[in-house]
CSV table of C-alpha atoms and ligand atoms in Angstrom, one decimal:
chain,number,residue,atom,x,y,z
A,1,UNK,CA,0.0,0.0,0.0
A,2,UNK,CA,1.4,3.6,-0.9
A,3,UNK,CA,-0.2,6.8,-0.1
A,4,UNK,CA,-1.4,9.3,-2.9
A,5,UNK,CA,1.1,12.0,-1.4
A,6,UNK,CA,4.0,9.7,-2.0
A,7,UNK,CA,3.0,9.0,-5.6
A,8,UNK,CA,2.5,12.8,-6.2
A,9,UNK,CA,6.2,13.4,-4.8
A,10,UNK,CA,7.2,11.3,-7.7
A,11,UNK,CA,8.3,8.1,-5.6
A,12,UNK,CA,6.8,5.4,-7.6
A,13,UNK,CA,6.8,6.0,-11.1
A,14,UNK,CA,6.7,2.9,-13.4
A,15,UNK,CA,6.0,0.7,-10.3
A,16,UNK,CA,2.9,-1.3,-9.8
A,17,UNK,CA,1.4,-0.2,-6.4
A,18,UNK,CA,-1.8,-0.4,-4.6
A,19,UNK,CA,-3.6,2.2,-2.7
A,20,UNK,CA,-6.8,2.6,-0.9
A,21,UNK,CA,-9.2,5.5,-0.4
A,22,UNK,CA,-12.5,7.0,-1.3
A,23,UNK,CA,-14.0,8.1,-4.9
A,24,UNK,CA,-13.6,11.9,-5.2
A,25,UNK,CA,-15.1,12.0,-8.7
A,26,UNK,CA,-15.9,9.5,-11.3
A,27,UNK,CA,-17.0,9.1,-15.0
A,28,UNK,CA,-17.0,6.8,-17.6
A,29,UNK,CA,-16.4,7.4,-21.3
A,30,UNK,CA,-16.8,4.3,-23.6
A,31,UNK,CA,-14.6,1.6,-22.3
A,32,UNK,CA,-12.9,3.6,-19.8
A,33,UNK,CA,-13.6,4.8,-16.1
A,34,UNK,CA,-11.9,7.8,-14.6
A,35,UNK,CA,-12.0,7.5,-11.0
A,36,UNK,CA,-10.3,10.1,-9.0
A,37,UNK,CA,-9.4,8.7,-5.6
A,38,UNK,CA,-8.5,10.5,-2.4
A,39,UNK,CA,-6.7,9.6,0.7
A,40,UNK,CA,-5.6,12.1,3.7
A,41,UNK,CA,-2.7,12.8,1.6
A,42,UNK,CA,-4.0,14.0,-1.8
A,43,UNK,CA,-6.0,12.9,-4.8
A,44,UNK,CA,-5.1,11.1,-7.9
A,45,UNK,CA,-6.7,9.8,-11.1
A,46,UNK,CA,-7.2,6.0,-11.8
A,47,UNK,CA,-7.8,5.1,-15.3
A,48,UNK,CA,-9.6,2.0,-15.6
A,49,UNK,CA,-9.7,0.6,-19.2
A,50,UNK,CA,-12.3,-2.1,-19.6
A,51,UNK,CA,-9.9,-4.7,-21.1
A,52,UNK,CA,-7.1,-4.1,-18.5
A,53,UNK,CA,-9.0,-5.0,-15.6
A,54,UNK,CA,-11.4,-8.2,-14.6
A,55,UNK,CA,-15.0,-7.6,-15.7
A,56,UNK,CA,-16.4,-7.5,-12.4
A,57,UNK,CA,-13.8,-4.7,-11.4
A,58,UNK,CA,-15.0,-2.7,-14.4
A,59,UNK,CA,-18.6,-3.1,-13.5
A,60,UNK,CA,-17.9,-2.0,-9.9
A,61,UNK,CA,-16.1,1.1,-11.2
A,62,UNK,CA,-19.0,2.1,-13.4
A,63,UNK,CA,-21.5,1.5,-10.7
A,64,UNK,CA,-19.6,3.0,-7.7
A,65,UNK,CA,-21.0,6.7,-6.6
A,66,UNK,CA,-18.6,9.2,-5.1
A,67,UNK,CA,-17.3,8.5,-1.4
A,68,UNK,CA,-17.4,4.9,-2.0
A,69,UNK,CA,-14.3,3.3,-0.3
A,70,UNK,CA,-12.0,1.3,-2.8
A,71,UNK,CA,-8.7,-0.3,-3.2
A,72,UNK,CA,-7.0,0.2,-6.6
A,73,UNK,CA,-3.9,-1.7,-8.1
A,74,UNK,CA,-2.1,-0.2,-10.9
A,75,UNK,CA,1.1,1.2,-12.6
A,76,UNK,CA,2.1,4.9,-11.8
A,77,UNK,CA,2.7,6.8,-14.7
A,78,UNK,CA,3.7,10.4,-15.3
A,79,UNK,CA,0.9,12.4,-17.1
A,80,UNK,CA,0.8,16.0,-17.6
A,81,UNK,CA,-2.8,16.1,-18.2
A,82,UNK,CA,-3.7,14.3,-14.9
A,83,UNK,CA,-4.6,16.4,-11.9
A,84,UNK,CA,-1.4,16.5,-9.8
A,85,UNK,CA,0.7,15.3,-12.7
A,86,UNK,CA,0.5,11.6,-12.1
A,87,UNK,CA,-2.0,8.6,-12.8
A,88,UNK,CA,-2.6,5.3,-11.8
A,89,UNK,CA,-3.2,2.8,-14.9
A,90,UNK,CA,-5.6,0.3,-13.1
A,91,UNK,CA,-4.9,-3.3,-13.3
A,92,UNK,CA,-7.7,-4.1,-10.6
A,93,UNK,CA,-10.3,-2.3,-8.5
A,94,UNK,CA,-12.3,-3.5,-5.4
A,95,UNK,CA,-15.1,-1.5,-3.9
A,96,UNK,CA,-14.8,-2.0,-0.3
A,97,UNK,CA,-18.0,-0.1,0.4
A,98,UNK,CA,-20.7,1.2,-2.1
A,99,UNK,CA,-21.5,4.5,-0.8
A,100,UNK,CA,-25.3,5.8,-1.0
A,101,UNK,CA,-26.0,9.0,-3.2
A,102,UNK,CA,-23.6,11.5,-1.3
A,103,UNK,CA,-25.6,14.6,0.2
A,104,UNK,CA,-23.2,17.2,-0.8
A,105,UNK,CA,-23.8,18.1,-4.8
A,106,UNK,CA,-22.6,21.2,-7.0
A,107,UNK,CA,-23.0,24.6,-5.4
A,108,UNK,CA,-24.0,24.0,-1.7
A,109,UNK,CA,-24.9,26.8,0.4
A,110,UNK,CA,-22.5,27.7,3.4
A,111,UNK,CA,-25.3,26.7,5.9
A,112,UNK,CA,-25.9,23.5,4.3
A,113,UNK,CA,-22.3,22.7,4.5
A,114,UNK,CA,-22.3,23.5,8.3
A,115,UNK,CA,-25.1,21.1,8.6
A,116,UNK,CA,-23.2,18.3,7.0
A,117,UNK,CA,-20.0,19.3,8.5
A,118,UNK,CA,-19.2,15.6,9.3
A,119,UNK,CA,-19.2,15.0,5.7
A,120,UNK,CA,-17.6,18.1,4.4
A,121,UNK,CA,-14.4,17.4,6.4
A,122,UNK,CA,-13.6,15.0,3.8
A,123,UNK,CA,-13.3,17.8,1.3
A,124,UNK,CA,-10.1,18.9,-0.4
A,125,UNK,CA,-10.4,22.3,1.2
A,126,UNK,CA,-10.8,21.1,4.6
A,127,UNK,CA,-8.1,18.4,4.3
A,128,UNK,CA,-5.8,21.2,3.2
A,129,UNK,CA,-6.3,23.1,6.1
A,130,UNK,CA,-6.3,20.1,8.4
A,131,UNK,CA,-2.7,19.2,7.3
A,132,UNK,CA,-1.7,22.9,7.7
A,133,UNK,CA,-3.2,23.0,11.2
A,134,UNK,CA,-1.2,19.8,12.1
A,135,UNK,CA,2.1,21.4,11.1
A,136,UNK,CA,1.3,24.7,12.7
A,137,UNK,CA,0.6,22.8,16.1
A,138,UNK,CA,3.9,21.0,15.8
A,139,UNK,CA,5.8,24.2,15.1
A,140,UNK,CA,4.5,25.9,18.2
A,141,UNK,CA,5.4,22.9,20.5
A,142,UNK,CA,8.8,22.8,18.6
A,143,UNK,CA,9.5,26.5,19.1
A,144,UNK,CA,8.8,26.8,22.7
A,145,UNK,CA,10.6,23.5,23.6
A,146,UNK,CA,13.6,24.8,21.5
A,147,UNK,CA,13.6,27.9,23.5
A,148,UNK,CA,13.8,26.0,26.9
A,149,UNK,CA,9.9,26.2,27.9
A,150,UNK,CA,8.4,23.3,29.8
A,151,UNK,CA,4.9,22.3,28.8
A,152,UNK,CA,2.6,22.1,31.8
A,153,UNK,CA,-1.1,21.8,31.9
A,154,UNK,CA,-3.7,24.2,33.7
A,155,UNK,CA,-7.3,22.8,34.4
A,156,UNK,CA,-10.2,23.4,32.2
A,157,UNK,CA,-12.9,23.7,34.9
A,158,UNK,CA,-12.0,26.8,36.9
A,159,UNK,CA,-13.4,28.7,39.9
A,160,UNK,CA,-12.7,32.4,38.7
A,161,UNK,CA,-12.4,33.9,35.3
A,162,UNK,CA,-9.4,36.0,34.1
A,163,UNK,CA,-10.7,37.7,31.0
A,164,UNK,CA,-13.9,39.5,32.3
A,165,UNK,CA,-17.2,38.1,33.4
A,166,UNK,CA,-19.2,38.5,30.3
A,167,UNK,CA,-17.5,35.9,28.3
A,168,UNK,CA,-17.3,33.3,31.1
A,169,UNK,CA,-19.2,29.9,30.4
A,170,UNK,CA,-20.9,29.0,33.5
A,171,UNK,CA,-21.1,25.2,34.5
A,172,UNK,CA,-23.1,23.6,37.3
A,173,UNK,CA,-20.5,21.7,39.3
A,174,UNK,CA,-22.4,19.4,41.8
A,175,UNK,CA,-24.5,22.2,43.0
A,176,UNK,CA,-21.9,24.9,42.8
A,177,UNK,CA,-21.0,27.4,40.1
A,178,UNK,CA,-17.9,26.6,38.1
A,179,UNK,CA,-16.5,28.2,34.8
A,180,UNK,CA,-14.9,26.7,31.7
A,181,UNK,CA,-11.5,28.3,31.2
A,182,UNK,CA,-11.1,31.4,29.2
A,183,UNK,CA,-7.2,31.3,29.5
A,184,UNK,CA,-4.6,29.7,31.7
A,185,UNK,CA,-3.6,33.1,33.0
A,186,UNK,CA,-4.2,32.6,36.8
A,187,UNK,CA,-2.6,29.2,36.7
A,188,UNK,CA,0.3,30.1,34.5
A,189,UNK,CA,1.2,33.0,37.1
A,190,UNK,CA,1.3,30.2,40.0
A,191,UNK,CA,3.1,27.8,37.8
A,192,UNK,CA,5.7,30.2,36.5
A,193,UNK,CA,7.1,30.8,39.7
A,194,UNK,CA,7.8,27.0,39.8
A,195,UNK,CA,9.0,26.4,36.4
A,196,UNK,CA,10.2,29.9,35.1
A,197,UNK,CA,9.4,29.3,31.3
A,198,UNK,CA,6.2,27.7,30.6
A,199,UNK,CA,3.9,27.1,27.7
A,200,UNK,CA,0.9,25.1,26.6
A,201,UNK,CA,-1.8,24.5,23.8
A,202,UNK,CA,-5.3,23.9,24.9
A,203,UNK,CA,-9.0,24.7,24.5
A,204,UNK,CA,-10.2,28.1,26.0
A,205,UNK,CA,-14.0,29.0,26.0
A,206,UNK,CA,-15.5,32.4,25.5
A,207,UNK,CA,-19.2,32.9,25.7
A,208,UNK,CA,-18.8,35.4,23.1
A,209,UNK,CA,-22.3,36.3,21.4
A,210,UNK,CA,-20.8,38.4,18.6
A,211,UNK,CA,-21.2,36.7,15.3
A,212,UNK,CA,-17.9,38.0,13.5
A,213,UNK,CA,-15.7,36.1,11.2
A,214,UNK,CA,-12.9,35.8,13.9
A,215,UNK,CA,-14.7,34.5,16.9
A,216,UNK,CA,-15.3,30.9,18.1
A,217,UNK,CA,-16.8,30.1,21.5
A,218,UNK,CA,-14.3,27.2,21.7
A,219,UNK,CA,-10.7,27.8,20.5
A,220,UNK,CA,-7.3,26.5,20.9
A,221,UNK,CA,-5.0,28.7,22.8
A,222,UNK,CA,-1.4,28.6,22.7
A,223,UNK,CA,0.0,30.3,25.9
A,224,UNK,CA,3.3,31.0,27.2
A,225,UNK,CA,4.4,32.6,30.6
A,226,UNK,CA,8.1,33.7,31.4
A,227,UNK,CA,9.6,34.7,34.7
A,228,UNK,CA,12.4,37.3,35.0
A,229,UNK,CA,11.0,38.6,31.7
A,230,UNK,CA,9.4,41.9,30.6
A,231,UNK,CA,7.2,42.8,27.6
A,232,UNK,CA,9.9,43.1,25.0
A,233,UNK,CA,11.2,39.7,25.7
A,234,UNK,CA,7.8,38.1,25.3
A,235,UNK,CA,7.1,40.1,22.2
A,236,UNK,CA,10.2,38.6,20.6
A,237,UNK,CA,8.8,35.1,21.4
A,238,UNK,CA,5.4,36.1,19.8
A,239,UNK,CA,7.1,37.1,16.7
A,240,UNK,CA,9.4,34.1,16.9
A,241,UNK,CA,6.9,31.6,17.2
A,242,UNK,CA,4.5,33.0,14.4
A,243,UNK,CA,7.6,33.1,12.0
A,244,UNK,CA,8.7,29.7,12.9
A,245,UNK,CA,5.0,28.3,12.2
A,246,UNK,CA,4.9,30.2,8.8
A,247,UNK,CA,8.3,28.7,7.9
A,248,UNK,CA,7.5,25.2,8.6
A,249,UNK,CA,4.1,25.4,7.0
A,250,UNK,CA,5.9,26.9,3.8
A,251,UNK,CA,8.5,24.0,3.9
A,252,UNK,CA,6.2,21.1,4.6
A,253,UNK,CA,3.0,22.1,2.9
A,254,UNK,CA,3.7,24.2,-0.3
A,255,UNK,CA,0.9,22.5,-2.1
A,256,UNK,CA,-1.8,23.1,0.4
A,257,UNK,CA,-0.7,26.6,0.9
A,258,UNK,CA,-1.1,27.4,-2.9
A,259,UNK,CA,-4.4,25.5,-2.9
A,260,UNK,CA,-5.8,27.9,-0.2
A,261,UNK,CA,-4.5,31.1,-1.9
A,262,UNK,CA,-1.4,32.1,-0.4
A,263,UNK,CA,2.3,31.4,-1.5
A,264,UNK,CA,5.3,29.6,0.3
A,265,UNK,CA,7.3,32.8,-0.5
A,266,UNK,CA,4.8,34.9,1.3
A,267,UNK,CA,5.0,32.9,4.3
A,268,UNK,CA,8.8,32.6,4.2
A,269,UNK,CA,9.0,36.3,4.2
A,270,UNK,CA,7.3,36.3,7.9
A,271,UNK,CA,10.4,36.8,9.8
A,272,UNK,CA,11.1,39.2,12.9
A,273,UNK,CA,11.0,42.0,13.5
A,274,UNK,CA,7.4,42.9,13.0
A,275,UNK,CA,6.6,46.6,12.8
A,276,UNK,CA,6.0,48.0,16.2
A,277,UNK,CA,3.7,50.9,17.1
A,278,UNK,CA,2.2,52.2,20.4
A,279,UNK,CA,-1.4,52.6,20.9
A,280,UNK,CA,-1.0,56.3,20.7
A,281,UNK,CA,0.8,56.0,17.5
A,282,UNK,CA,-2.0,53.7,15.9
A,283,UNK,CA,-4.6,56.4,16.7
A,284,UNK,CA,-2.5,59.0,14.8
A,285,UNK,CA,-2.0,56.7,11.8
A,286,UNK,CA,-5.6,55.9,12.1
A,287,UNK,CA,-6.4,59.7,12.2
A,288,UNK,CA,-4.6,60.2,9.1
A,289,UNK,CA,-6.4,57.4,7.4
A,290,UNK,CA,-9.7,59.3,8.2
A,291,UNK,CA,-10.6,56.8,11.0
A,292,UNK,CA,-11.4,58.3,14.2
A,293,UNK,CA,-11.2,56.6,17.5
A,294,UNK,CA,-11.6,58.0,21.0
A,295,UNK,CA,-8.5,57.4,23.3
A,296,UNK,CA,-9.0,54.7,25.6
A,297,UNK,CA,-11.4,52.6,23.2
A,298,UNK,CA,-10.0,49.2,22.3
A,299,UNK,CA,-9.1,48.7,18.6
A,300,UNK,CA,-12.1,47.0,16.7
A,301,UNK,CA,-12.0,45.0,13.5
A,302,UNK,CA,-12.4,48.4,11.5
A,303,UNK,CA,-9.2,49.8,13.1
A,304,UNK,CA,-7.4,46.6,12.9
A,305,UNK,CA,-8.2,46.6,9.0
A,306,UNK,CA,-7.1,50.0,8.5
A,307,UNK,CA,-3.8,49.5,10.4
A,308,UNK,CA,-2.8,46.3,8.7
A,309,UNK,CA,-3.9,47.7,5.2
A,310,UNK,CA,-1.1,46.6,2.8
A,311,UNK,CA,1.0,44.8,5.3
A,312,UNK,CA,2.5,41.4,4.5
A,313,UNK,CA,3.6,40.6,8.2
A,314,UNK,CA,1.4,41.0,11.2
A,315,UNK,CA,2.2,44.1,13.4
A,316,UNK,CA,2.7,44.7,17.1
A,317,UNK,CA,0.5,47.3,18.8
A,318,UNK,CA,2.0,48.2,22.4
A,319,UNK,CA,1.1,50.4,25.5
A,320,UNK,CA,-2.6,50.1,25.6
A,321,UNK,CA,-4.7,52.5,27.8
A,322,UNK,CA,-5.3,50.8,31.5
A,323,UNK,CA,-9.2,51.3,31.4
A,324,UNK,CA,-10.0,48.5,28.9
A,325,UNK,CA,-7.3,46.0,30.3
A,326,UNK,CA,-7.7,43.1,32.7
A,327,UNK,CA,-6.5,43.5,36.2
A,328,UNK,CA,-3.2,41.5,35.8
A,329,UNK,CA,-1.5,43.6,33.2
A,330,UNK,CA,1.4,45.8,34.6
A,331,UNK,CA,1.2,49.6,34.8
A,332,UNK,CA,3.5,51.4,32.6
A,333,UNK,CA,6.0,52.9,35.2
A,334,UNK,CA,6.4,56.0,32.9
A,335,UNK,CA,2.6,56.5,32.2
A,336,UNK,CA,0.4,55.3,34.9
A,337,UNK,CA,-2.7,55.5,32.4
A,338,UNK,CA,-1.1,52.8,30.1
A,339,UNK,CA,-0.3,49.1,30.5
A,340,UNK,CA,2.7,47.1,29.2
A,341,UNK,CA,0.2,45.1,27.1
A,342,UNK,CA,0.6,44.3,23.3
A,343,UNK,CA,-1.3,42.7,20.6
A,344,UNK,CA,0.0,41.1,17.4
A,345,UNK,CA,-2.4,42.1,14.5
A,346,UNK,CA,-2.4,40.3,11.2
A,347,UNK,CA,-4.1,41.6,7.9
A,348,UNK,CA,-6.7,40.2,5.8
A,349,UNK,CA,-9.3,41.0,8.3
A,350,UNK,CA,-8.0,38.4,10.8
A,351,UNK,CA,-7.0,40.9,13.5
A,352,UNK,CA,-5.5,40.1,16.8
A,353,UNK,CA,-3.7,36.9,16.6
A,354,UNK,CA,-1.7,37.4,20.0
A,355,UNK,CA,-2.8,39.3,23.1
A,356,UNK,CA,0.0,39.6,25.8
A,357,UNK,CA,1.6,41.6,28.7
A,358,UNK,CA,4.1,42.1,31.2
A,359,UNK,CA,2.2,41.2,34.7
A,360,UNK,CA,1.5,43.7,37.6
A,361,UNK,CA,3.8,42.4,40.6
A,362,UNK,CA,2.4,44.6,43.3
A,363,UNK,CA,-0.3,42.9,45.3
A,364,UNK,CA,-2.1,46.1,46.4
A,365,UNK,CA,-2.4,47.3,42.8
A,366,UNK,CA,-3.9,44.3,41.6
A,367,UNK,CA,-6.4,43.9,44.4
A,368,UNK,CA,-7.5,47.5,43.6
A,369,UNK,CA,-7.7,46.5,39.9
A,370,UNK,CA,-9.9,43.7,40.7
A,371,UNK,CA,-12.3,45.9,42.6
A,372,UNK,CA,-12.4,48.4,40.1
A,373,UNK,CA,-13.5,45.6,37.5
A,374,UNK,CA,-16.3,44.4,39.9
A,375,UNK,CA,-14.5,41.1,41.1
A,376,UNK,CA,-14.2,40.1,44.7
A,377,UNK,CA,-10.5,39.8,45.5
A,378,UNK,CA,-11.3,37.0,47.9
A,379,UNK,CA,-12.2,34.6,44.8
A,380,UNK,CA,-8.7,35.3,43.7
A,381,UNK,CA,-6.9,34.8,46.9
A,382,UNK,CA,-5.1,31.8,46.0
A,383,UNK,CA,-3.9,33.6,43.0
A,384,UNK,CA,-2.7,36.5,44.8
A,385,UNK,CA,-0.2,34.2,46.7
A,386,UNK,CA,1.9,34.5,43.6
A,387,UNK,CA,2.3,38.2,44.8
A,388,UNK,CA,3.1,37.2,48.4
A,389,UNK,CA,5.8,34.7,48.1
A,390,UNK,CA,8.5,35.6,45.9
A,391,UNK,CA,6.8,37.7,43.3
A,392,UNK,CA,9.1,38.5,40.4
A,393,UNK,CA,8.6,40.3,37.1
A,394,UNK,CA,6.9,38.2,34.6
A,395,UNK,CA,5.2,38.4,31.2
A,396,UNK,CA,3.4,36.1,28.7
A,397,UNK,CA,1.0,36.1,25.9
A,398,UNK,CA,-1.9,33.9,24.4
A,399,UNK,CA,-2.2,33.1,20.8
A,400,UNK,CA,-5.4,32.0,19.1
A,401,UNK,CA,-4.4,28.9,17.0
A,402,UNK,CA,-7.4,29.4,14.8
A,403,UNK,CA,-6.7,32.9,14.2
A,404,UNK,CA,-3.0,32.0,13.3
A,405,UNK,CA,-4.4,29.3,10.9
A,406,UNK,CA,-7.1,31.7,9.4
A,407,UNK,CA,-4.2,34.2,8.8
A,408,UNK,CA,-1.6,31.5,7.3
A,409,UNK,CA,-4.6,30.0,5.1
A,410,UNK,CA,-6.1,33.4,4.3
A,411,UNK,CA,-9.4,32.0,5.3
A,412,UNK,CA,-12.4,34.4,5.1
A,413,UNK,CA,-14.0,32.9,8.2
A,414,UNK,CA,-12.3,31.3,11.3
A,415,UNK,CA,-14.7,28.5,11.4
A,416,UNK,CA,-12.8,26.8,8.6
A,417,UNK,CA,-9.6,26.7,10.7
A,418,UNK,CA,-11.2,24.0,13.1
A,419,UNK,CA,-13.1,20.7,12.0
A,420,UNK,CA,-16.3,21.3,14.1
A,421,UNK,CA,-16.5,24.9,14.9
A,422,UNK,CA,-18.4,26.0,17.9
A,423,UNK,CA,-20.2,29.4,17.4
A,424,UNK,CA,-23.3,31.2,19.3
A,425,UNK,CA,-25.6,29.7,16.4
A,426,UNK,CA,-24.2,26.0,16.5
A,427,UNK,CA,-22.8,23.2,18.8
A,428,UNK,CA,-23.8,20.3,16.3
A,429,UNK,CA,-22.7,18.3,14.4
B,1,4AD,O1,-6.6,38.6,24.3
B,1,4AD,P1,-7.0,37.5,25.0
B,1,4AD,O2,-8.2,37.3,25.8
B,1,4AD,O3,-5.9,37.1,26.3
B,1,4AD,C1,-5.9,36.2,27.0
B,1,4AD,O4,-6.8,35.3,27.3
B,1,4AD,C2,-4.7,36.2,28.1
B,1,4AD,N1,-4.7,35.7,29.4
B,1,4AD,C3,-3.5,35.4,27.3
B,1,4AD,C4,-2.2,35.3,28.0
B,1,4AD,O5,-1.6,36.4,28.1
B,1,4AD,N2,-1.9,34.1,28.4
B,1,4AD,O6,-6.9,35.9,24.2
B,1,4AD,C5,-5.6,35.5,23.7
B,1,4AD,C6,-5.8,35.3,22.2
B,1,4AD,C7,-6.4,36.4,21.3
B,1,4AD,O7,-5.3,37.3,20.9
B,1,4AD,C8,-7.0,35.7,20.1
B,1,4AD,O8,-6.1,35.3,19.1
B,1,4AD,C9,-7.7,34.5,20.7
B,1,4AD,O9,-6.8,34.2,22.1
B,1,4AD,N3,-9.0,34.6,21.1
B,1,4AD,C10,-10.0,33.9,20.4
B,1,4AD,N4,-9.8,33.2,19.2
B,1,4AD,C11,-11.2,32.8,18.7
B,1,4AD,N5,-12.4,33.0,19.2
B,1,4AD,C12,-12.3,33.8,20.3
B,1,4AD,N6,-13.5,34.1,20.7
B,1,4AD,C13,-11.2,34.6,20.8
B,1,4AD,N7,-11.0,35.2,22.0
B,1,4AD,C14,-9.5,35.2,22.0
B,2,MG,MG1,-7.1,40.6,23.5
């Protein structure tokens, strides 16, 4: 058995091989059946001539509908006209399972494709994205491990949120109220005083009602936290990990990248440093572009689009106004109205890919910040121990893996960055 991907790399020309997969497309012309077969690595056309295979094999090929499971034996030949440049001249074919008429036909609507997502995951578009996702996840692990970070794991069921009450999913926990994690934030700040350089990739949950092209209610979050470090050091890691993921995807999946509308060259050029500007500078740039934003307001889709217009690399915006920011972010010692927080913002409508900051080390400032945000500091008492016993300067960030993949693959909508998207409107299939 060989994989279609291996054949498409030119590894079996002239050999007689066997492969198995599902019928992607099929047509019969005269005494020939052209059966395009897919497996997890690609598609290839098998040409089945009536006189080259046993009669029952030809009859089966004629009868089998798309998505039937098949095993094909044949000789690999180079053929410029065939999709992918190679084809299989079949000597035998066996239908493992005759599929019923497949529900997805020509020109399906977006809504219908979401209804039959369990079948649509077989499409060439989705499988290309899954392969890139696979490579991007590996690259994030590789980057942080290579930089001396420990992989550690926080709980998913939590007692208190860190990113504001409005997006917290509530959970009944044996008669008490618990929450699904929004971020590993509080746990990271406890663990970082044990392990110094830590990272993890896991699911985060946001009860985000906004229906946008870049919000999911469940997404995969790559997070890092570093002791003895400030904002500048972790911005370098944010640039480093995004660049590393782009390099790996460009090297390992060039065909998938092209199929989705980017080029490997575009991704290869994503190298640090990224353009940096402060929030105040961003407002000035926006004003010059005719976009007015009141000081203190968060950048929205509109502003992020305007700022990244024409860029080929993500940009980094730093020093946000304190008013909009979570309690754990460090005040800027030079400007008490600002925090040492940053976002990495991607173009093509993707927006914020990474959000991070230096962390406030002063116990009283955090307690005050919690109260200002309407939280009860008592609920955070265990967390505040990180500021009672050996508090040191530390910083970190979170990166939405689907945002990264959306940007790398130039997807219009974030839902295609994940096999079974969770949005306010849907949690099935
Ligand atoms: O900016 P956020 O809310 O930051 C935090 O949660 C920090 N505690 C992270 C940290 O410092 N460890 O979220 C981080 C990233 C965002 O930049 C975005 O990429 C992604 O998580 N994100 C979402 N992705 C998809 N759907 C959503 N609803 C998302 N909300 C945040
Ligand atoms: Mg953010």
